[in-house]
Tab-separated table of C-alpha atoms and ligand atoms in Angstrom:
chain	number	residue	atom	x	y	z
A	1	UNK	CA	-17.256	4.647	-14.133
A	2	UNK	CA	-14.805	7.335	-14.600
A	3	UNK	CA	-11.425	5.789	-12.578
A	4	UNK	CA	-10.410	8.517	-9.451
A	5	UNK	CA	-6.881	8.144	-11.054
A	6	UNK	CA	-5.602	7.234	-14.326
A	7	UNK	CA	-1.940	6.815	-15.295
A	8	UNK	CA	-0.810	6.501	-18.950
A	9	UNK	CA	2.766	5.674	-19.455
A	10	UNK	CA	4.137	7.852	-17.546
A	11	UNK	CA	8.123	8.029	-17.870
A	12	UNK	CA	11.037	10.396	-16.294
A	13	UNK	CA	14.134	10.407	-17.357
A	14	UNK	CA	16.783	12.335	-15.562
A	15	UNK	CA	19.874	12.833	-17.699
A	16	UNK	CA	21.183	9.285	-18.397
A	17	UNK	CA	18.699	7.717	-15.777
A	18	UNK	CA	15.297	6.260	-16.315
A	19	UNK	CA	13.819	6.478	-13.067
A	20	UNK	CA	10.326	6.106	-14.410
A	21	UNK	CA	9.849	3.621	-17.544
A	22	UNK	CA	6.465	3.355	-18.480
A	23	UNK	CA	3.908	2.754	-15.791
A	24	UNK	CA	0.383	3.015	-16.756
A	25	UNK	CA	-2.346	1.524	-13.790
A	26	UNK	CA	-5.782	3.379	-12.617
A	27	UNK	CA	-7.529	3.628	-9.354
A	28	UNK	CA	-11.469	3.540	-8.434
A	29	UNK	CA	-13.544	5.562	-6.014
A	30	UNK	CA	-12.749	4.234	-2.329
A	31	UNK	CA	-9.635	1.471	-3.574
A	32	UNK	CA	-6.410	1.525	-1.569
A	33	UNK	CA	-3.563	0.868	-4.634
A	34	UNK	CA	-0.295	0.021	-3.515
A	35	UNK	CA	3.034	0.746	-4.687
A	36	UNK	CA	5.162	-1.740	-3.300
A	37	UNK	CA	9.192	-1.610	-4.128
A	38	UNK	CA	12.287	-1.530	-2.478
A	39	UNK	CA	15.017	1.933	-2.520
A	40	UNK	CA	15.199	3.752	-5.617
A	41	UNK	CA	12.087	1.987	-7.595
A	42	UNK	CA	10.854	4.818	-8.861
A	43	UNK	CA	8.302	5.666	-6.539
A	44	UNK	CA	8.581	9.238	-4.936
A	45	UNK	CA	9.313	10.117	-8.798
A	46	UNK	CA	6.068	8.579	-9.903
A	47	UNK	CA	4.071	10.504	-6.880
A	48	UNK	CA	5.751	13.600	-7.919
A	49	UNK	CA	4.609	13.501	-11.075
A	50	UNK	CA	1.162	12.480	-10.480
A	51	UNK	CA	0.869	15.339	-7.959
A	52	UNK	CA	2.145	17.907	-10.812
A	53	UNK	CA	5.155	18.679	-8.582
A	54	UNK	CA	7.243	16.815	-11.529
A	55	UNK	CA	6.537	17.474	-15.003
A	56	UNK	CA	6.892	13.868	-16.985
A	57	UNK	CA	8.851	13.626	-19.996
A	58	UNK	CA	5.988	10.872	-21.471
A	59	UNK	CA	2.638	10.170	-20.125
A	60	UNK	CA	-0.226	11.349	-18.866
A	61	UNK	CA	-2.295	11.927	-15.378
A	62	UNK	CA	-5.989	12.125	-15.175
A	63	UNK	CA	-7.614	12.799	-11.875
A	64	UNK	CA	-11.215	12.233	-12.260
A	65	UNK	CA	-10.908	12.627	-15.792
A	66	UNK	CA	-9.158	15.936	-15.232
A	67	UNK	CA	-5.383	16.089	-16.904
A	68	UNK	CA	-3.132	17.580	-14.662
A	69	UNK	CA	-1.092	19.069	-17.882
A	70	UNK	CA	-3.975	20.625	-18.717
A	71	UNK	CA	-5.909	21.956	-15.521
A	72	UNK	CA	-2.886	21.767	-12.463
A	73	UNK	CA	-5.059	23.749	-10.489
A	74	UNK	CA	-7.846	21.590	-11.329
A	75	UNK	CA	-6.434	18.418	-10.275
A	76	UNK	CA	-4.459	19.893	-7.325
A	77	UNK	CA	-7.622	20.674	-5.744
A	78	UNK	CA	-8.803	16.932	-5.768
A	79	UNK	CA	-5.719	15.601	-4.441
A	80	UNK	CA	-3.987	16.176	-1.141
A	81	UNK	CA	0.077	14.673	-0.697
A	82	UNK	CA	2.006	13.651	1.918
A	83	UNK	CA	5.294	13.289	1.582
A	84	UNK	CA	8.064	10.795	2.072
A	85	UNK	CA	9.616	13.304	4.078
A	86	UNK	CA	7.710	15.024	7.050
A	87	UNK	CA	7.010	18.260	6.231
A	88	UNK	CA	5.520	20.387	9.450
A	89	UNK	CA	6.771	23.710	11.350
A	90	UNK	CA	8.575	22.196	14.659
A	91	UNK	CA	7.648	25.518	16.310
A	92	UNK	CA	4.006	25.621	15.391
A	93	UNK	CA	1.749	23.507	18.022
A	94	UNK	CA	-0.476	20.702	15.560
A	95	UNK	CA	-3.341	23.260	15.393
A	96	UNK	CA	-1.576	25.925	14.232
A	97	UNK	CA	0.185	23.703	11.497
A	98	UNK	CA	-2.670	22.520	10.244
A	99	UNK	CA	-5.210	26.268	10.297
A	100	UNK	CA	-2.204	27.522	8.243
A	101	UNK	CA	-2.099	24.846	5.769
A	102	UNK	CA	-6.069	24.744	5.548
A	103	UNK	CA	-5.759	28.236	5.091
A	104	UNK	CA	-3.881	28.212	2.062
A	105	UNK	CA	-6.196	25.992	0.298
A	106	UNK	CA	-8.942	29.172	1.388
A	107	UNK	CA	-10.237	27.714	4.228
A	108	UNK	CA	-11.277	30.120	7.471
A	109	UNK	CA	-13.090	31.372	9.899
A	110	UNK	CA	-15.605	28.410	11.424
A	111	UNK	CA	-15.223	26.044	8.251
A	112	UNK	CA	-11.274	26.180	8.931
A	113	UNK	CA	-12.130	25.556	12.768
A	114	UNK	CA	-14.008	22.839	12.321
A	115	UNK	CA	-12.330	21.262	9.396
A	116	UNK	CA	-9.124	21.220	11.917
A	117	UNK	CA	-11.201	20.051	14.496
A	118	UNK	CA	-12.222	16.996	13.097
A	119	UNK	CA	-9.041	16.479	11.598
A	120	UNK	CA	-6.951	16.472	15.060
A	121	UNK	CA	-9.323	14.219	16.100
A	122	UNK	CA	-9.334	11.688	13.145
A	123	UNK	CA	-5.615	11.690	13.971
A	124	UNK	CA	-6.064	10.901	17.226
A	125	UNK	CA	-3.656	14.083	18.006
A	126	UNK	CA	-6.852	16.500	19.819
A	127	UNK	CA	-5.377	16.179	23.534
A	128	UNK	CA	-1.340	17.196	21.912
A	129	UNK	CA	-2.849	19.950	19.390
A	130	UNK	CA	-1.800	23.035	21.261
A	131	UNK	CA	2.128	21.661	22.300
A	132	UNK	CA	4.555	22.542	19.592
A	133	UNK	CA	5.283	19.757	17.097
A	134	UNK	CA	9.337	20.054	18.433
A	135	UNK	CA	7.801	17.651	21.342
A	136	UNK	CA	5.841	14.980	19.485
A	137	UNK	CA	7.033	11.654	18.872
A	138	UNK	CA	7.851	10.046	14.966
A	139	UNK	CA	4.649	8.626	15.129
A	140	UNK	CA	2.906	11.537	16.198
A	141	UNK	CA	4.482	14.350	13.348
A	142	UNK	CA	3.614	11.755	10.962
A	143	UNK	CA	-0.108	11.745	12.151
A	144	UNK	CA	0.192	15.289	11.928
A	145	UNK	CA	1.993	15.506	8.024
A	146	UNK	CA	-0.917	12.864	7.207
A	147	UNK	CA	-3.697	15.314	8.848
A	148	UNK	CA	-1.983	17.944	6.343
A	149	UNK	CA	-2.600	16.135	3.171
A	150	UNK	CA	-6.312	15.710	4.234
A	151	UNK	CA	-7.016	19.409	5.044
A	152	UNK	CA	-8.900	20.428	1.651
A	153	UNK	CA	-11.027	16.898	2.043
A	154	UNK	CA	-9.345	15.841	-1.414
A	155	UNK	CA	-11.095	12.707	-3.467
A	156	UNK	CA	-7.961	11.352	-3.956
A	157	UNK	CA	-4.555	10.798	-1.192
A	158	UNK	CA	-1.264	10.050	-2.154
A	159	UNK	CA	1.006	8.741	0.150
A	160	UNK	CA	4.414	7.831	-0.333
A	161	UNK	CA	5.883	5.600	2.585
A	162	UNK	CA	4.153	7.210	5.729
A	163	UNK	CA	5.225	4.915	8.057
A	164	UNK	CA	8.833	4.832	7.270
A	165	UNK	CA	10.952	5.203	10.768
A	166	UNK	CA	7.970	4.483	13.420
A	167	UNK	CA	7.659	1.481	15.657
A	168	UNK	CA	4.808	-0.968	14.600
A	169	UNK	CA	2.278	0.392	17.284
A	170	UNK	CA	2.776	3.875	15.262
A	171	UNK	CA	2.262	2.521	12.288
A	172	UNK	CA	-0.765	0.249	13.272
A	173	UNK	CA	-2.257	3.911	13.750
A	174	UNK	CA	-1.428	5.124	11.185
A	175	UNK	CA	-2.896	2.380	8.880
A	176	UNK	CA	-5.794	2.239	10.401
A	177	UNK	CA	-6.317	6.076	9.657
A	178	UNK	CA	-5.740	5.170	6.477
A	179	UNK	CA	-8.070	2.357	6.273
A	180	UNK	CA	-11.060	5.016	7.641
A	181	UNK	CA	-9.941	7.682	4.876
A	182	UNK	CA	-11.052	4.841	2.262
A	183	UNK	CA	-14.101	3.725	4.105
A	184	UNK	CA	-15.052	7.227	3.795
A	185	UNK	CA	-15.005	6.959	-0.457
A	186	UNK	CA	-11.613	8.303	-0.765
A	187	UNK	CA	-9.236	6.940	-2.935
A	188	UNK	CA	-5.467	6.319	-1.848
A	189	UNK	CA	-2.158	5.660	-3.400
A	190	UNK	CA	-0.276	4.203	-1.117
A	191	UNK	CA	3.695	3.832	-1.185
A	192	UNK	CA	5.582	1.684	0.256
A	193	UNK	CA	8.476	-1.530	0.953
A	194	UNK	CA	6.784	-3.041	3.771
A	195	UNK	CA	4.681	-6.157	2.219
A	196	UNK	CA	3.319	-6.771	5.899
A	197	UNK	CA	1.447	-3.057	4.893
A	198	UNK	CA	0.930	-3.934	1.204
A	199	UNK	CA	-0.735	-7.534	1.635
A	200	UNK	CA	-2.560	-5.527	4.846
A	201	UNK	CA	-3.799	-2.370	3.243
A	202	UNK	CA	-3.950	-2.470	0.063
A	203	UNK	CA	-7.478	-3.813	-2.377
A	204	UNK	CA	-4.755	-3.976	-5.467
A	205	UNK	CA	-1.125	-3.399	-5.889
A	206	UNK	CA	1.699	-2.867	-8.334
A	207	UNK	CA	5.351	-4.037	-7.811
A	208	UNK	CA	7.413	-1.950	-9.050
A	209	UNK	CA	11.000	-1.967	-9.864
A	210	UNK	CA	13.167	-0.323	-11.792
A	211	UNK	CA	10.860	2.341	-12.697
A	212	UNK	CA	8.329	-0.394	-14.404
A	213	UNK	CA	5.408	-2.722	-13.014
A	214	UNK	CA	6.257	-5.668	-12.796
A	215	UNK	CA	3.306	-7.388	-11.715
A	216	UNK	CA	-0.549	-5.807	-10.853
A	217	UNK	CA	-3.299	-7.011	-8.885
A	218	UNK	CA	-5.128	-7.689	-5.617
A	219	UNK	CA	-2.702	-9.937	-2.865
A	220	UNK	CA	-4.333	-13.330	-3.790
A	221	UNK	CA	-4.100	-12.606	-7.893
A	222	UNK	CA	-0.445	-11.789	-7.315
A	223	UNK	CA	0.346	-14.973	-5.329
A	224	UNK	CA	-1.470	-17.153	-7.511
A	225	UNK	CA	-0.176	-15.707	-10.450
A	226	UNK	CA	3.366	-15.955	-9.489
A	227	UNK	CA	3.639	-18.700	-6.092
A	228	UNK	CA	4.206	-22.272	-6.207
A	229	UNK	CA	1.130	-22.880	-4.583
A	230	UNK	CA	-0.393	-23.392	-0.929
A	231	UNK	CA	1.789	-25.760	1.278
A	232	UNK	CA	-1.265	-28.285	2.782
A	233	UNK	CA	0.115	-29.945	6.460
A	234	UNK	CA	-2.045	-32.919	7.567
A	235	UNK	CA	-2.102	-34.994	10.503
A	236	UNK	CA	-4.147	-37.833	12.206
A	237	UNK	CA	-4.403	-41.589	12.454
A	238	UNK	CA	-3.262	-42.673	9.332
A	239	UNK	CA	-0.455	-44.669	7.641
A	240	UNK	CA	2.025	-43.062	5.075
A	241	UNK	CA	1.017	-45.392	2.290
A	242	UNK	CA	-2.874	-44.196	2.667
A	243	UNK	CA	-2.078	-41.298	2.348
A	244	UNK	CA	0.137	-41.459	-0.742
A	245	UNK	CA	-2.752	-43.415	-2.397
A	246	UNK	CA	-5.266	-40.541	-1.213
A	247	UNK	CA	-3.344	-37.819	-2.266
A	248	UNK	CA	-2.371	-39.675	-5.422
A	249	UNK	CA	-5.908	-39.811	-6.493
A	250	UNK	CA	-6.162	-36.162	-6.739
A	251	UNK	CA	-4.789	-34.294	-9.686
A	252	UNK	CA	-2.487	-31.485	-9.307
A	253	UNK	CA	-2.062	-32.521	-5.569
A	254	UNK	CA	1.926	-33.185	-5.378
A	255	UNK	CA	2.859	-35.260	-2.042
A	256	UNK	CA	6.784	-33.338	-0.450
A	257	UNK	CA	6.806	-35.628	2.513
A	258	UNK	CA	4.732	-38.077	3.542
A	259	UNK	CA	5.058	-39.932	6.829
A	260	UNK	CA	3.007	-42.064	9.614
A	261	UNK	CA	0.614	-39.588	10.637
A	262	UNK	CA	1.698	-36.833	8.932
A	263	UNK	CA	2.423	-35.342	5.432
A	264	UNK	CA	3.272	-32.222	3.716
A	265	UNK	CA	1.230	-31.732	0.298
A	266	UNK	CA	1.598	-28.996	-2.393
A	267	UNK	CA	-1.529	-27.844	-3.974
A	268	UNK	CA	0.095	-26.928	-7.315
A	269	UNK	CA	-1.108	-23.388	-8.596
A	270	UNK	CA	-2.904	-25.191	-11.709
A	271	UNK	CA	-4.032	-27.802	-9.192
A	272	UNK	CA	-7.464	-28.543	-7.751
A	273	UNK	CA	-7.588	-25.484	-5.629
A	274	UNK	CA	-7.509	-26.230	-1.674
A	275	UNK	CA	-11.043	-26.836	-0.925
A	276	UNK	CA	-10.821	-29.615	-3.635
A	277	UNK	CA	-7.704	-31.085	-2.664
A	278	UNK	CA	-8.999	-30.885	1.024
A	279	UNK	CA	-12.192	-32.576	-0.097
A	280	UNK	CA	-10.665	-35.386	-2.293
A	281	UNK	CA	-8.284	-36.597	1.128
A	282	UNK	CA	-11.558	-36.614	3.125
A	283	UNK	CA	-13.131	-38.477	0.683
A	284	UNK	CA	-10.884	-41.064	0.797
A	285	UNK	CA	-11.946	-41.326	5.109
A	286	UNK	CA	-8.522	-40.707	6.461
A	287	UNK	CA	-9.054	-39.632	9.674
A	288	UNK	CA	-7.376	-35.961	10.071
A	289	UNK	CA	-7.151	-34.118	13.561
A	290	UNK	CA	-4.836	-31.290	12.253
A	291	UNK	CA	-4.666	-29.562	8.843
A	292	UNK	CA	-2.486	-26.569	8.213
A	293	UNK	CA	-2.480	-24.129	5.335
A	294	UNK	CA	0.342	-22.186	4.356
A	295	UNK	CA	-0.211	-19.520	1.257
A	296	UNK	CA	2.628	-18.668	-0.689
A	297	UNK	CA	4.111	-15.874	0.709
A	298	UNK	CA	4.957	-12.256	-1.167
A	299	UNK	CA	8.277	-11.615	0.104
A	300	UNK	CA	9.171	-14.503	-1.721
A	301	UNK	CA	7.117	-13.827	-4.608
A	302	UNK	CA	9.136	-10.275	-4.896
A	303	UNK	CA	12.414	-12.077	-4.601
A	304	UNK	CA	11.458	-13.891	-7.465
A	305	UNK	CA	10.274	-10.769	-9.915
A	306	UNK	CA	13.355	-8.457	-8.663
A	307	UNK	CA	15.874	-10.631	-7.422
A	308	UNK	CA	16.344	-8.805	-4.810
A	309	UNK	CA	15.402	-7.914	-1.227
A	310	UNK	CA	12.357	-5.015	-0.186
A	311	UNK	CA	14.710	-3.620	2.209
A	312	UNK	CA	18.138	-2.359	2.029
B	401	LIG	N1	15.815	14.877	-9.155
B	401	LIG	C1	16.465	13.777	-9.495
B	401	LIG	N2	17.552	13.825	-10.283
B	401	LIG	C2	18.203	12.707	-10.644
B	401	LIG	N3	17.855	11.466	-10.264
B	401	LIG	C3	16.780	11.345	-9.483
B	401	LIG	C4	16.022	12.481	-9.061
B	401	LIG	N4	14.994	12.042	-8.292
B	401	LIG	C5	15.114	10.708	-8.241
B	401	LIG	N5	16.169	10.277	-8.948
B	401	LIG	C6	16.584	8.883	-9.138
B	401	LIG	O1	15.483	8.169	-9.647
B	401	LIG	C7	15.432	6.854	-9.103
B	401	LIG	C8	14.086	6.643	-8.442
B	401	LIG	O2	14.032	7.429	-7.261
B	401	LIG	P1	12.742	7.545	-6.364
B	401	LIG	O3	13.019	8.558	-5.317
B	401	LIG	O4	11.555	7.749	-7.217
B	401	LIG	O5	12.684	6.088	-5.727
B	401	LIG	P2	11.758	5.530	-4.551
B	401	LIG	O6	11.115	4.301	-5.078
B	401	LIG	O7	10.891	6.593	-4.023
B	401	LIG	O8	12.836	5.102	-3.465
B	401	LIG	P3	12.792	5.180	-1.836
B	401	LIG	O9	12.112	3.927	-1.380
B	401	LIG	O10	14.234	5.191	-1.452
B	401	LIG	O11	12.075	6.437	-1.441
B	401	LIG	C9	16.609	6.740	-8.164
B	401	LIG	O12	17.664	6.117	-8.849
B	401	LIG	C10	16.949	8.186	-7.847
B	401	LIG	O13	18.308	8.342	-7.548
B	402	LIG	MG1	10.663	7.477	-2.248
């Protein structure tokens, strides 16, 4: 199968800055790929280009095998953008905003109607459409610039950091719009720093720093890849030295503290996996009435790649 969107080492250098340093990754029919990095990672640079509003200095785009250096008009057809930055006419009421964007991609008359129509409402912005934009709320222009990038009914949606700025009921809406535009068979690139949003969102991501991946794959790949492995919490009627021996008896299963009645196990990212390690204590016929499982987590994980922070 033909990917929705293929990247081939795609670089951009501005002047004595790299801000894009070979990042190649593809995307299939109906995925949700994440780019997750903090300030300056090269990510509204990389969107640019893939949109053809950025020529690259290296690399290449394909949009359903189309190259955008070769057919822009092509490939701008297939994919709608929006922006980091909203982009909508504060005067204009939602409606209006949205018929004249439509229109420019050739849309009118009852198509354009509808198309808006169904739009406003996918947005959840139908009962606000005819008050100018001047009045809405963060939340509710970004609805609105997100409604914008969807007006041609484009295969494939890039969106770089749409939630950027709203509270987290605004944003719940907004990725749960996002979630529906992929159940529907489109395909999105999604930007952003928030790992809540990444490890929420997105079927596969990329870290990215620095203008280069640093690491690729689905949430659990990524932590397994890169974690220490999941912290195991068990409680219940038995004596420390039971469970030492218990524990002991299963490879790859390292005891941090173990106590009367309690003890705090690492299941090592080699190790037995958690079901195992789980099933090996049982097997032994301690008698648990509390278990915890604690994955590794990704903020950490990104600490670790970057050495630095998601957020500013
Ligand atoms: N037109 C430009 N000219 C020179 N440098 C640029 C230009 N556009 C971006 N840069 C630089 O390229 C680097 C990557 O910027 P980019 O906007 O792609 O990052 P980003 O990941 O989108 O960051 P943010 O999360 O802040 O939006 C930064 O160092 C930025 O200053
Ligand atoms: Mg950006």
């Amino acid at each position: 199968m033909t990917p929705v969107l293929e990247v081939r080492d795609l670089h951009k250098v501005f002047g004595d800055l790299t801000a894009v340093d070979g990042i190649s990754f593809s995307v299939n029919e109906g995925e949700i790929y994440g780019f997750l990095g903090p300030n300056g990672a090269g990510k509204t640079t990389s969107i640019s280009m893939i949109c053809g509003l950025l020529p690259p200095t290296e690399g290449e785009v394909l949009v359903m095998g189309l190259s955008i250096a070769e057919d822009p008009r092509g490939v701008k057809r297939l994919l709608g953008v929006v922006p980091q930055e909203v982009a909508v006419y504060e005067e204009l009421s939602a409606r209006m905003n949205l018929e004249f964007w439509g229109g420019i991609y050739g849309l009118k008359g009852k198509a354009l109607r509808e198309r808006v129509n169904g739009l406003l409402a996918q947005v959840g912005l139908d009962d606000r459409a005819a008050e100018p934009v001047k009045n809405f709320s963060g939340g509710m222009k970004r609805r609105l610039n997100l409604a914008m990038g969807l007006v041609h009914d484009p295969q494939l949606i890039l969106l770089d950091e749409p939630t950027v700025g709203i509270d987290p009921q605004a944003r719940h809406k907004i990725l749960d719009i996002v979630k529906q535009i992929a159940a529907d068979g489109r395909t999105v690139l999604y930007t952003t720093h928030y790992l809540e949003e990444a490890e929420d969102l997105c079927d596969r991501l990329a870290i990215i720093d620095h203008g280069s991946i640093l690491a690729e794959g689905t949430v659990a790949e990524l932590k397994a890849k890169l974690g220490e492995g999941s912290l195991l919490t068990v409680q219940g009627g038995f004596k420390a030295p039971e469970l030492a021996a218990a524990a002991g008896a299963v490879a790859g299963l390292q005891p941090v503290e173990i106590i009367d009645g309690r003890g705090m196990l690492v299941v090592g990212r080699d190790g037995p996996g958690v079901s195992n390690a789980l099933s090996g204590l049982f097997q032994a016929g301690l008698a648990f009435d509390d278990i915890t499982i604690k994955e590794p987590n990704l903020e950490d994980l990104f600490l670790n790649l970057t050495g630095r922070e998601l957020r500013d």
